[in-house]
Each structure stands twice: as C-alpha cells, then as structure tokens.
PDB file of C-alpha atoms in Angstrom:
ATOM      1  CA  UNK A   1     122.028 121.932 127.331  1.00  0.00           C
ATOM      2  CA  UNK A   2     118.964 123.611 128.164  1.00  0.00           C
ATOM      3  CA  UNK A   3     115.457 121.279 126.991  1.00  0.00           C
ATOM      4  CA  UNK A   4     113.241 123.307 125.225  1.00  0.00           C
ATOM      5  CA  UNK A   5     109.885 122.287 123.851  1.00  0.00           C
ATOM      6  CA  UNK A   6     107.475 123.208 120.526  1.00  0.00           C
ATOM      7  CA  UNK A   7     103.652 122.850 120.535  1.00  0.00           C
ATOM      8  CA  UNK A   8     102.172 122.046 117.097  1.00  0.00           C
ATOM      9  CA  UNK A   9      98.504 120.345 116.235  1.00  0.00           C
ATOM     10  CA  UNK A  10      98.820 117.239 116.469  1.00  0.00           C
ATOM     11  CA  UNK A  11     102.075 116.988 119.697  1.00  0.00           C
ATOM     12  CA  UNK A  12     105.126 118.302 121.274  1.00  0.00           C
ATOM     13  CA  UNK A  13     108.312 118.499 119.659  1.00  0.00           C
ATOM     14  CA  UNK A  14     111.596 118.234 122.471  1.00  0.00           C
ATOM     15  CA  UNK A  15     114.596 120.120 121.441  1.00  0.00           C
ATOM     16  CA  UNK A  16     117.916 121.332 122.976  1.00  0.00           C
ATOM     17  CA  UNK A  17     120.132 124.216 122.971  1.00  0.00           C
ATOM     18  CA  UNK A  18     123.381 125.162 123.882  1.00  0.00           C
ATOM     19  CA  UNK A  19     123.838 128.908 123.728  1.00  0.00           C
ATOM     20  CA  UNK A  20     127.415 129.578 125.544  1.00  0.00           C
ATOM     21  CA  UNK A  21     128.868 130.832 122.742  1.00  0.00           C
ATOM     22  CA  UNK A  22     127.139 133.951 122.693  1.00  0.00           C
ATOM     23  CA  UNK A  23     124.426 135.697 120.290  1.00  0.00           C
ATOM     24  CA  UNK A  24     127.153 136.541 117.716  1.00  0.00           C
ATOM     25  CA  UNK A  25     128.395 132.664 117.144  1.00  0.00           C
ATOM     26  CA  UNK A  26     126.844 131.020 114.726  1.00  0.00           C
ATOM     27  CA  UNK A  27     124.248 128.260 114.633  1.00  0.00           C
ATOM     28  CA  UNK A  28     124.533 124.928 114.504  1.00  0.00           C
ATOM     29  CA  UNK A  29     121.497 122.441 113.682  1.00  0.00           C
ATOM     30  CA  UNK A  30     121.619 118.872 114.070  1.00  0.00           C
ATOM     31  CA  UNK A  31     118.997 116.840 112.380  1.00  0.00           C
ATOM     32  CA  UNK A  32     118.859 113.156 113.276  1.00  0.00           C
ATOM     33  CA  UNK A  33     118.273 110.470 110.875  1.00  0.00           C
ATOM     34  CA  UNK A  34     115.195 108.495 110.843  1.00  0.00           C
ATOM     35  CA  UNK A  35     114.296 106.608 114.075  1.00  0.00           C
ATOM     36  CA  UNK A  36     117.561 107.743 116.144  1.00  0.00           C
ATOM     37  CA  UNK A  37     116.794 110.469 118.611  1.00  0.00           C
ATOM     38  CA  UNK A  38     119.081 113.713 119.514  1.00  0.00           C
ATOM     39  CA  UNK A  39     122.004 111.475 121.506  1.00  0.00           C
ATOM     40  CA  UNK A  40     123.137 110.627 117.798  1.00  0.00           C
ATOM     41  CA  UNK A  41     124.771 113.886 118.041  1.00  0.00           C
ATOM     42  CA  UNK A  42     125.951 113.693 121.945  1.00  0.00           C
ATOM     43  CA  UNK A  43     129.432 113.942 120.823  1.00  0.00           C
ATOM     44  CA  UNK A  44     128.971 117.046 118.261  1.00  0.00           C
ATOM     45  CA  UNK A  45     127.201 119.167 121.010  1.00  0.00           C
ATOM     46  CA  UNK A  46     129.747 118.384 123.465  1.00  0.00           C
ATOM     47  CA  UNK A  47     132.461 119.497 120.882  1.00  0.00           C
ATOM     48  CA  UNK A  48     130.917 122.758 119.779  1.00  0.00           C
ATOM     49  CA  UNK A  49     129.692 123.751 123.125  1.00  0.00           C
ATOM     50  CA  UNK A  50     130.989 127.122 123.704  1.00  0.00           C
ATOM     51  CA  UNK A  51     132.362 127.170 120.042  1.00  0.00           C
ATOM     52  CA  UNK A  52     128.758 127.670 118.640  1.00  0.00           C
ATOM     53  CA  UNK A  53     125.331 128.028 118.899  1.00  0.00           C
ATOM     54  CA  UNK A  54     123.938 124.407 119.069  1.00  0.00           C
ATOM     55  CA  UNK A  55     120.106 123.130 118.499  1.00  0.00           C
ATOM     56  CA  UNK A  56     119.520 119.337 118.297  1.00  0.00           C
ATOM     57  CA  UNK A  57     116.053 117.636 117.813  1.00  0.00           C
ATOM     58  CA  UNK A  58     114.285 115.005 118.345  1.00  0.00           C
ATOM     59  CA  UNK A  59     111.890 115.295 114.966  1.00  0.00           C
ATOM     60  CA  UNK A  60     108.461 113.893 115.757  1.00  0.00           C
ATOM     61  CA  UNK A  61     107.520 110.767 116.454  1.00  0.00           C
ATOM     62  CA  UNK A  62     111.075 110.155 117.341  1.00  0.00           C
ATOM     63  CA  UNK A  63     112.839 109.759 120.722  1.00  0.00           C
ATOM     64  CA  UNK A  64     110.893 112.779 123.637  1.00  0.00           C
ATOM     65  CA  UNK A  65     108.363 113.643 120.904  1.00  0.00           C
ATOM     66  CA  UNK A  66     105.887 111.028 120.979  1.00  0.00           C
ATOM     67  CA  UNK A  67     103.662 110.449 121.053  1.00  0.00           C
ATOM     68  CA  UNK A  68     103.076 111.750 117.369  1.00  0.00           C
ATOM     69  CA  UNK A  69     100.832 110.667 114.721  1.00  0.00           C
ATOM     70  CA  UNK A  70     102.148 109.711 111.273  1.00  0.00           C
ATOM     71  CA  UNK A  71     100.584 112.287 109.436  1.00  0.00           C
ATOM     72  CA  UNK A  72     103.093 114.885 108.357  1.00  0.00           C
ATOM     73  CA  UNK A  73     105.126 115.072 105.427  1.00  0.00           C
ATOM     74  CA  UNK A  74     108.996 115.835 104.772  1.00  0.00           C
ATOM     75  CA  UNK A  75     107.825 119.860 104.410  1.00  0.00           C
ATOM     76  CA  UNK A  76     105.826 119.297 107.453  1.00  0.00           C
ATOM     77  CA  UNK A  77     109.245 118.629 109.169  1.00  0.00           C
ATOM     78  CA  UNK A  78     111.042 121.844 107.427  1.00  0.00           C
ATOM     79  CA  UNK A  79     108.212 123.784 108.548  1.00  0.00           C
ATOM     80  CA  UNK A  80     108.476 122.349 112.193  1.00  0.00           C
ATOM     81  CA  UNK A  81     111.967 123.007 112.433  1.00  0.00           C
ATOM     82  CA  UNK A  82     111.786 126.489 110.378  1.00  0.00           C
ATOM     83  CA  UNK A  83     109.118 127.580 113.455  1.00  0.00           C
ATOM     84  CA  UNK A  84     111.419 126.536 115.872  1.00  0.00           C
ATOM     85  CA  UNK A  85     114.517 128.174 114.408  1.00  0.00           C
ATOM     86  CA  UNK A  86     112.397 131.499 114.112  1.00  0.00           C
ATOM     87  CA  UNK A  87     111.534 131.403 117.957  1.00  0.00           C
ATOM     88  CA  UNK A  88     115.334 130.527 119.134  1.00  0.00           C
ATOM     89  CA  UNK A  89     116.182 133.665 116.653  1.00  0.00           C
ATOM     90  CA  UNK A  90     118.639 130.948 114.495  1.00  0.00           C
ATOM     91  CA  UNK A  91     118.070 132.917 111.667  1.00  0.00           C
ATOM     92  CA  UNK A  92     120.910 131.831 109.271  1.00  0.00           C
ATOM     93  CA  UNK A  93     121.451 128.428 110.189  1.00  0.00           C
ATOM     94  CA  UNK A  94     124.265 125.915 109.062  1.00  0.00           C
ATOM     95  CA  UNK A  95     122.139 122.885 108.759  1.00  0.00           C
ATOM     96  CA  UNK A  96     123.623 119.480 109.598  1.00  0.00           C
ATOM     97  CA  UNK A  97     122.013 116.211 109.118  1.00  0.00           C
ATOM     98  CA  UNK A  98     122.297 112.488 109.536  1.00  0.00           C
ATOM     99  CA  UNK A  99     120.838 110.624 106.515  1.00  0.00           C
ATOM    100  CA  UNK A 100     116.892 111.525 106.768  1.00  0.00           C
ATOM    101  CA  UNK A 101     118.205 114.730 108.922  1.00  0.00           C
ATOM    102  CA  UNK A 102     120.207 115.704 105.535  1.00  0.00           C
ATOM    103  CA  UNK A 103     116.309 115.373 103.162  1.00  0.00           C
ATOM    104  CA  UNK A 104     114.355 117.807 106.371  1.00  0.00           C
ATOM    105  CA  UNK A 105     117.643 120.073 105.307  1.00  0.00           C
ATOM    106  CA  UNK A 106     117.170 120.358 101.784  1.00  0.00           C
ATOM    107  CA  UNK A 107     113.657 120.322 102.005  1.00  0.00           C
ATOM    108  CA  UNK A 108     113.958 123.130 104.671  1.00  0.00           C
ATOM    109  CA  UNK A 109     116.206 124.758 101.951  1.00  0.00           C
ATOM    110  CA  UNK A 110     113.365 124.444  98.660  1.00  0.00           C
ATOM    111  CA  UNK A 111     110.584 126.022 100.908  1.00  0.00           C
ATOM    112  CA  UNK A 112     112.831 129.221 102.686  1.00  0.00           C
ATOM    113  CA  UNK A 113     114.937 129.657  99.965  1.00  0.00           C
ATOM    114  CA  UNK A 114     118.323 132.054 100.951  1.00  0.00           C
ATOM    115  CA  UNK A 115     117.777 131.725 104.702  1.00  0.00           C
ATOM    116  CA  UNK A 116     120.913 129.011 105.737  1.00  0.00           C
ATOM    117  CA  UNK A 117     123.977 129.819 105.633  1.00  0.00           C
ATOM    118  CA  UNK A 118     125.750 126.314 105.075  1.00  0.00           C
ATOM    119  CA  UNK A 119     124.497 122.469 104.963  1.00  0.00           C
ATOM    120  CA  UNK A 120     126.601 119.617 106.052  1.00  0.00           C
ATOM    121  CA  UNK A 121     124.762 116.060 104.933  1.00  0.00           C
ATOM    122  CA  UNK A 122     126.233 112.817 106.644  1.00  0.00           C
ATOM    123  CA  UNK A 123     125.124 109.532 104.899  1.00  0.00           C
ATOM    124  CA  UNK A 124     122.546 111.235 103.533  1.00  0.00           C
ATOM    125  CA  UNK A 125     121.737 111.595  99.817  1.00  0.00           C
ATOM    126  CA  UNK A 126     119.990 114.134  96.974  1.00  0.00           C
ATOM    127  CA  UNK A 127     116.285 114.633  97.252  1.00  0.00           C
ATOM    128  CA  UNK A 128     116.767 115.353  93.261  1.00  0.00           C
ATOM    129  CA  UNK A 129     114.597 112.441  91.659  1.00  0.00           C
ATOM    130  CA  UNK A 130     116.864 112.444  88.264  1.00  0.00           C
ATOM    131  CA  UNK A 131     119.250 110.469  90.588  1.00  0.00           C
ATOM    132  CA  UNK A 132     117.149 107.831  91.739  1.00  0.00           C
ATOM    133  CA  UNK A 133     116.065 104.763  89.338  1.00  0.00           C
ATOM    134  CA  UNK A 134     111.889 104.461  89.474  1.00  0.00           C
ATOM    135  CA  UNK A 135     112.275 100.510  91.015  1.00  0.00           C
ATOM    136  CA  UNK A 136     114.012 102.063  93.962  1.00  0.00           C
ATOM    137  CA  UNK A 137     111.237 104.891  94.413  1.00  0.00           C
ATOM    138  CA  UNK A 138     108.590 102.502  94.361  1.00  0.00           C
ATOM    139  CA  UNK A 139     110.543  99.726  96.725  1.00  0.00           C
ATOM    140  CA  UNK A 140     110.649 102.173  99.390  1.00  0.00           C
ATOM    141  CA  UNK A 141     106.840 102.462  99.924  1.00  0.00           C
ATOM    142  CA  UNK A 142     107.755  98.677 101.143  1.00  0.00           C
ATOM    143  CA  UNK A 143     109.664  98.768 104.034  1.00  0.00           C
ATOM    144  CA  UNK A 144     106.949  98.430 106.826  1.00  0.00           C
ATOM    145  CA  UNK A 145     106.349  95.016 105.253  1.00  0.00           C
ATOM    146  CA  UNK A 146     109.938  94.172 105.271  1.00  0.00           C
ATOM    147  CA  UNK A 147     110.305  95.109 108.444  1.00  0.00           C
ATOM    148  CA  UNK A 148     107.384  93.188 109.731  1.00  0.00           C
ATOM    149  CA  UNK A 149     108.653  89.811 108.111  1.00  0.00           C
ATOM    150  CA  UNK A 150     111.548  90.193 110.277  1.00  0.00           C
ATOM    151  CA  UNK A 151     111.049  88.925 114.047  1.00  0.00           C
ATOM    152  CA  UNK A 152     112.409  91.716 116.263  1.00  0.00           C
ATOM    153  CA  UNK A 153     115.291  89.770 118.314  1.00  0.00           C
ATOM    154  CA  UNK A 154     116.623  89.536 115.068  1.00  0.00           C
ATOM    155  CA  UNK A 155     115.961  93.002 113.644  1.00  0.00           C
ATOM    156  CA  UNK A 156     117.386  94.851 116.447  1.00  0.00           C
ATOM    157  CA  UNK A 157     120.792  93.255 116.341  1.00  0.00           C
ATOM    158  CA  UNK A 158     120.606  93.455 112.584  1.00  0.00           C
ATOM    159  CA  UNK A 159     119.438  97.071 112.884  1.00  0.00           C
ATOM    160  CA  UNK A 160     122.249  98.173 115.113  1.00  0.00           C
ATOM    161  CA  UNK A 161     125.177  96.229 113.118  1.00  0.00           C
ATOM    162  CA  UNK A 162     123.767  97.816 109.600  1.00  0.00           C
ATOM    163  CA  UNK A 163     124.241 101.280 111.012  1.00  0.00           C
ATOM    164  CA  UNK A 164     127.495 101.543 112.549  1.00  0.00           C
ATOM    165  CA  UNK A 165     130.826  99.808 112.617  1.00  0.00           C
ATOM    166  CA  UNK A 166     131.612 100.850 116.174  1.00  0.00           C
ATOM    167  CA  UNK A 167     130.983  99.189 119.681  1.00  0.00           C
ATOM    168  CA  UNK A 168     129.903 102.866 120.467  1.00  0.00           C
ATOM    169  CA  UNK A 169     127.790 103.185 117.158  1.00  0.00           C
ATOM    170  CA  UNK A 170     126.133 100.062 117.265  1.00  0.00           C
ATOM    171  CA  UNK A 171     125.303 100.601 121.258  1.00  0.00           C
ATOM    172  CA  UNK A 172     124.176 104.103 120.205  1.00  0.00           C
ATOM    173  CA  UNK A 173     121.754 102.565 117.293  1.00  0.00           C
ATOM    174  CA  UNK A 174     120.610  99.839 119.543  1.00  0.00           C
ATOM    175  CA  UNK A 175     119.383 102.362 122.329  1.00  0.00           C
ATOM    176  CA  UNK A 176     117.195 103.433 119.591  1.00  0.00           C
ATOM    177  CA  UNK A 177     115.568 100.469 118.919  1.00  0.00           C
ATOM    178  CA  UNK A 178     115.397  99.385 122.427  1.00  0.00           C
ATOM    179  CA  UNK A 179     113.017 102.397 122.876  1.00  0.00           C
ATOM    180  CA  UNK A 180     110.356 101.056 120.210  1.00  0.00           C
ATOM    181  CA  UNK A 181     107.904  98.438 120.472  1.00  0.00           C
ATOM    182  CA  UNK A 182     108.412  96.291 117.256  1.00  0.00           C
ATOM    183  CA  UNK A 183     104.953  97.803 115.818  1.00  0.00           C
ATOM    184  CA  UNK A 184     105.817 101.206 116.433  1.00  0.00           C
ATOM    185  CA  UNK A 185     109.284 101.135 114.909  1.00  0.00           C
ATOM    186  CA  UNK A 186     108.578  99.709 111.644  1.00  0.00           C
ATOM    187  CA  UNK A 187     105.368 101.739 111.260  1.00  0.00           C
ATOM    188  CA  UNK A 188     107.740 104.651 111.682  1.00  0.00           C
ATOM    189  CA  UNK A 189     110.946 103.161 109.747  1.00  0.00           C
ATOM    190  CA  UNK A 190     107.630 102.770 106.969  1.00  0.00           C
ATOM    191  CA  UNK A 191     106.468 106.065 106.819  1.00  0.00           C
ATOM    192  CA  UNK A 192     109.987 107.883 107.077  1.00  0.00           C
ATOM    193  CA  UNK A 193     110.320 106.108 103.436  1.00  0.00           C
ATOM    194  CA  UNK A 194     106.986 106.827 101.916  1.00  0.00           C
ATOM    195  CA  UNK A 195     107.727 110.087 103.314  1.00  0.00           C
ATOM    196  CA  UNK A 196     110.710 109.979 101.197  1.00  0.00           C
ATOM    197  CA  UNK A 197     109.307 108.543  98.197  1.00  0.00           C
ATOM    198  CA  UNK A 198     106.636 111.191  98.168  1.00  0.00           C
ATOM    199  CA  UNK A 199     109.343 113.951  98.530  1.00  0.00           C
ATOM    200  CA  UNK A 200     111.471 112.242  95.427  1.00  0.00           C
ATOM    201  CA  UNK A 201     108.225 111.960  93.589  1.00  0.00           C
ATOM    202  CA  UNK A 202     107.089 115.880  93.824  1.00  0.00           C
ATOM    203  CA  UNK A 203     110.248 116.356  91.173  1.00  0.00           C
ATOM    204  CA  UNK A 204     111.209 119.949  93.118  1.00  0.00           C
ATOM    205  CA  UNK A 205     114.176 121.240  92.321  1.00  0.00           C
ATOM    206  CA  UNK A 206     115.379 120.955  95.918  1.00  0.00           C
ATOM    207  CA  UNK A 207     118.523 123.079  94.961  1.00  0.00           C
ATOM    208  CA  UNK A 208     121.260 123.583  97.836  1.00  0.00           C
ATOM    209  CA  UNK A 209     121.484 127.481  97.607  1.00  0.00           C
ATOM    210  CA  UNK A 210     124.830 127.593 100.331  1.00  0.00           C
ATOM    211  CA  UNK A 211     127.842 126.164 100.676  1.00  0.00           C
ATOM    212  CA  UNK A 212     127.629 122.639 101.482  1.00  0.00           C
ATOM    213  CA  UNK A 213     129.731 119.601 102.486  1.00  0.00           C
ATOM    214  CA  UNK A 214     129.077 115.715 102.102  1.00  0.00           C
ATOM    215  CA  UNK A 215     130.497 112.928 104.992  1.00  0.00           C
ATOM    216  CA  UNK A 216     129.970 110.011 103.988  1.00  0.00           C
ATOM    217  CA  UNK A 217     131.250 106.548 106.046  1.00  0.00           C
ATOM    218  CA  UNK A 218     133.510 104.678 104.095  1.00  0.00           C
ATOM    219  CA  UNK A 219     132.021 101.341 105.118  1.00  0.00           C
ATOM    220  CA  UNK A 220     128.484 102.479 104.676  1.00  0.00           C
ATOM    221  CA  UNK A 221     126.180  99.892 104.046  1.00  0.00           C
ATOM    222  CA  UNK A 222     122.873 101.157 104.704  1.00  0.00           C
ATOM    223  CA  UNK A 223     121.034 100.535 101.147  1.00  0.00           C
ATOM    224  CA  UNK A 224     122.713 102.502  97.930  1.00  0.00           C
ATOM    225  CA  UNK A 225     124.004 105.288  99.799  1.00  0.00           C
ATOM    226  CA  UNK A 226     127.821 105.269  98.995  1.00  0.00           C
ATOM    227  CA  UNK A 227     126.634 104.971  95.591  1.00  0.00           C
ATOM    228  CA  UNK A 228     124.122 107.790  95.740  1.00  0.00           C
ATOM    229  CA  UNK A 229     127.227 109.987  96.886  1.00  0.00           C
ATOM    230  CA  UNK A 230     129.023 109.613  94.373  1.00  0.00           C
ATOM    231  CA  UNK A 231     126.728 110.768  91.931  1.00  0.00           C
ATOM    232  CA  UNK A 232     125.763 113.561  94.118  1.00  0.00           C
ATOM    233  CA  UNK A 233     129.229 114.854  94.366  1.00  0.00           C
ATOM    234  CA  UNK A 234     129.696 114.451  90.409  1.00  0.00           C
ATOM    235  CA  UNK A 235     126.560 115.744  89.722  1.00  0.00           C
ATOM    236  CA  UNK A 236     125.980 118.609  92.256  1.00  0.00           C
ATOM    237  CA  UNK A 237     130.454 119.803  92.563  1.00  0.00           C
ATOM    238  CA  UNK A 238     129.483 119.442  96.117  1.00  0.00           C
ATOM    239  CA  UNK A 239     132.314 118.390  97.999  1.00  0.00           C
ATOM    240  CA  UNK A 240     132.727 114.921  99.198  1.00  0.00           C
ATOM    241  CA  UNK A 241     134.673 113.424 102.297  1.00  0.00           C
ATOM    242  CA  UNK A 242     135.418 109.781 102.857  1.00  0.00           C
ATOM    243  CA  UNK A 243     135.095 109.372 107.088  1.00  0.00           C
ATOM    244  CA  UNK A 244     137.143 106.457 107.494  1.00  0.00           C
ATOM    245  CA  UNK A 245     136.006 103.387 109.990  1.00  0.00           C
ATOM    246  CA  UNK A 246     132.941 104.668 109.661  1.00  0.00           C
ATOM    247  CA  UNK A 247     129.447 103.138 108.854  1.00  0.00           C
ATOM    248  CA  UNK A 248     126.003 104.399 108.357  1.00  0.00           C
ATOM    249  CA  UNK A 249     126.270 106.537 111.528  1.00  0.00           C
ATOM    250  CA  UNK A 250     130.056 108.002 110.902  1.00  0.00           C
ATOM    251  CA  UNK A 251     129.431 110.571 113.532  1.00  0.00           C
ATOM    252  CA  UNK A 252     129.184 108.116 116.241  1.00  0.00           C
ATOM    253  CA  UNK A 253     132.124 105.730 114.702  1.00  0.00           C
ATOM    254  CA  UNK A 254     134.213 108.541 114.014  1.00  0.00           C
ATOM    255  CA  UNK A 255     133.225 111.483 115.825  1.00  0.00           C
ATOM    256  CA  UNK A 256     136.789 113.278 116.220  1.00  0.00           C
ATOM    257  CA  UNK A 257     137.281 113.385 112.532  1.00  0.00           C
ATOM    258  CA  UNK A 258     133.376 114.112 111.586  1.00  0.00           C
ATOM    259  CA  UNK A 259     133.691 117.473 114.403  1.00  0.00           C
ATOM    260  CA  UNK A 260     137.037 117.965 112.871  1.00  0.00           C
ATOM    261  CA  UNK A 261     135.541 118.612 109.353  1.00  0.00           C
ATOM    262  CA  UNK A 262     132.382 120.295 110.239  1.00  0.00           C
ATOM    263  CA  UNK A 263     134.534 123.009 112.196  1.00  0.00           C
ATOM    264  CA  UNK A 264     136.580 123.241 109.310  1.00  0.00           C
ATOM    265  CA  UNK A 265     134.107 123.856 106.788  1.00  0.00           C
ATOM    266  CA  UNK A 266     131.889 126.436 109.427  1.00  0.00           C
ATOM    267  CA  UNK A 267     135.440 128.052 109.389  1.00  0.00           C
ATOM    268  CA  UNK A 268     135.448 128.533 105.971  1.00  0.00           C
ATOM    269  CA  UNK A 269     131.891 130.238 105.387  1.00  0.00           C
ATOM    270  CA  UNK A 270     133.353 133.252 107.394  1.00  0.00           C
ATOM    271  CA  UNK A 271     136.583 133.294 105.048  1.00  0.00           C
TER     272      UNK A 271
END
C-alpha cells in the first residue's frame, strides 16, 4: 500500500492506496466506523489487492489523522473524502463502509448525487430519519456522558467484546482503544453521535442512487442495529445478507465470507 496524505484547514488526513490492478479496475473505498482506524479493513485490502483499485482512510480525528479538532460535520467528512477521491482520479467509486463509514457514504451520496457506482454498508444503518424513533435521536447527543461514567479498564474490555465476536475482532477493536486516552475517546465516540443526530435531524432525503448491498453480523449487538436493518431492507428493497459468527465488526469476524460477497456484488455492477 502506498501512504498518501490530504491537507485541509484545520489537519492532515492519512490515507492508503493500492493501485496494482491497473487504471481500468475499479475502485474500492473503505470507510471505517467511528473510532477504528484503516486496519479494520487489513483483511479486505489484502484480498482485493491486484483485483481492484483500493483506498482506505483513516477519517479525521481517527487513527494517523490527529490530531484533529471536533469541528466538522458528517458532510464535512463526504466532502473530505469527495476531495480526496477527485485527486486519486476515483471517479466512480463503489463505496464501502463499516457502521459510521456506511452514514460518510450516503452522505457522500446526497451531496454528489450520480457520481458512485455501488455502496456496500456493513453494520451500518439508514441516515433516513422516518426510521428512527425521536427518544433515540435525542439519546445519542448523550454518549460522551455515558462514556465518562464508565472507568476505562472497564470500558475498553467492554468496548472490544461489544464489537466483535472474534479473538481477532475483539484484538482488532481493542488496538483501537488502546490508542486513545480515556478523554479523547469518548469526546470522539460523543461527537461521532451528535454528528449523527445532527445528520438524522436535517430530514435529507439521503437517497442511495446505485446499486447497493447490506452485511449485517448476525450476532450484532452494538445498540438497535440488527433491528434498524431490517427495516432498511423492507423499507429501501435493498438487499440484505446475514454474515454469520459475526458481531458489530463482521469484517474482522468473518472476513472470508464479507470479501466473498463484496466481490460478488462488484461482479455484478459490470453484468
């Protein structure tokens, strides 16, 4: 992988590319979830390598790319990552991301609007805010406090067994956590959900204008998200597949059959 880096205002942003496959493969874009930094998709890179066009991030404030003040916004992310894209010349992307990687996607999708050519969400959910009961909006504006309450010998281990179902999952999430002081993990962990709530609350139409695939771990516990699935998939006819084994992070607990069905559905937008 070749390190690459993006200047904006306020810091740097540290990405990754893996170009082997030549300028005629297409590009994949892997999108992180919210505190985990671009090793959450070590084992998708390695698989595509030479099959694709690869691009993985850490988003700001996350992992390389701190330090970063909390002062952008979910389209502040989209347009991060749309610069980026522009300047690598991944001009119809297939968009795949991990929980708060899969709202910068469709977020990245409501502002440039017929520029990606596919989007793969995994544990993620609908930034549509018809799905989402008002209660749960306004409890995620909460979390830092949460958080806080909880001493941090305890909320690492906690953190790390929530997320994955996997020795290699919950090592993976715990390398995360090990990187943050307790202060500067839950003041991130906070914003990434008022950055959520704020994106839910906007009422956009945040329509997925490609084709588009949802993983979900069967044994995902991480808040409603199982649940928010299935109403996405009913709601939306989006495609839904059950990644068995797997938890919050089903790429890392099941990252032969996750690969398996993102190649297959890449596949298919060339059919």
């Amino acid at each position: 992988m070749d390190a690459r880096t993006h200047r904006t205002e306020s810091g740097t942003v540290h990405y990754w590319t893996d170009t082997a496959a030549g300028p005629e493969a297409p590009w994949l874009v892997f999108l992180p979830g919210l505190t985990a930094d671009h090793t959450l998709f070590d084992s998708q890179m390695e698989h595509f390598s030479g099959k694709a066009n690869c691009l993985v991030w850490d988003a700001p404030a996350h992992g390389a790319s701190r330090p970063y003040p909390l002062d952008f916004t979910m389209d502040d992310y989209a347009c991060i990552l749309h610069d980026i894209l522009q300047s690598e010349g991944a001009l119809r992307p297939v968009l795949i991301g991990q929980s708060l990687g899969g709202y910068v996607s469709q977020a990245y999708m409501d502002l440039f609007p017929g520029t990606v050519t596919g989007f793969v969400a995994i544990d993620s959910s609908t930034l549509k805010r018809t799905y989402y009961p008002t209660w749960e909006v306004k409890l995620l504006r909460h979390t830092k406090g949460m958080y806080l309450s909880i001493p941090w010998m305890l909320l690492k281990p906690w953190g790390a067994w929530g997320a994955a179902e996997t020795p290699q999952g919950r090592a993976n999430m715990r390398s995360f956590m090990d990187g943050f002081a307790k202060r500067e993990y839950c003041e991130l962990a906070g914003h990434g959900y008022r950055m959520l709530a704020d994106a839910l609350e906007s009422n956009r139409a945040y329509d997925i204008d490609c084709p588009a695939l949802l993983l979900c771990g069967e044994k995902d516990h991480a808040g409603d998200v199982k649940a928010f699935n299935r109403k996405w998939t009913a709601g939306e006819d989006i495609p839904l597949v059950w990644v068995p084994g797997a938890g919050h992070n089903s790429n890392v607990d099941n990252p032969e059959f996750v690969n398996a069905q993102i190649e297959r559905f890449v596949a298919g937008l060339d059919a």
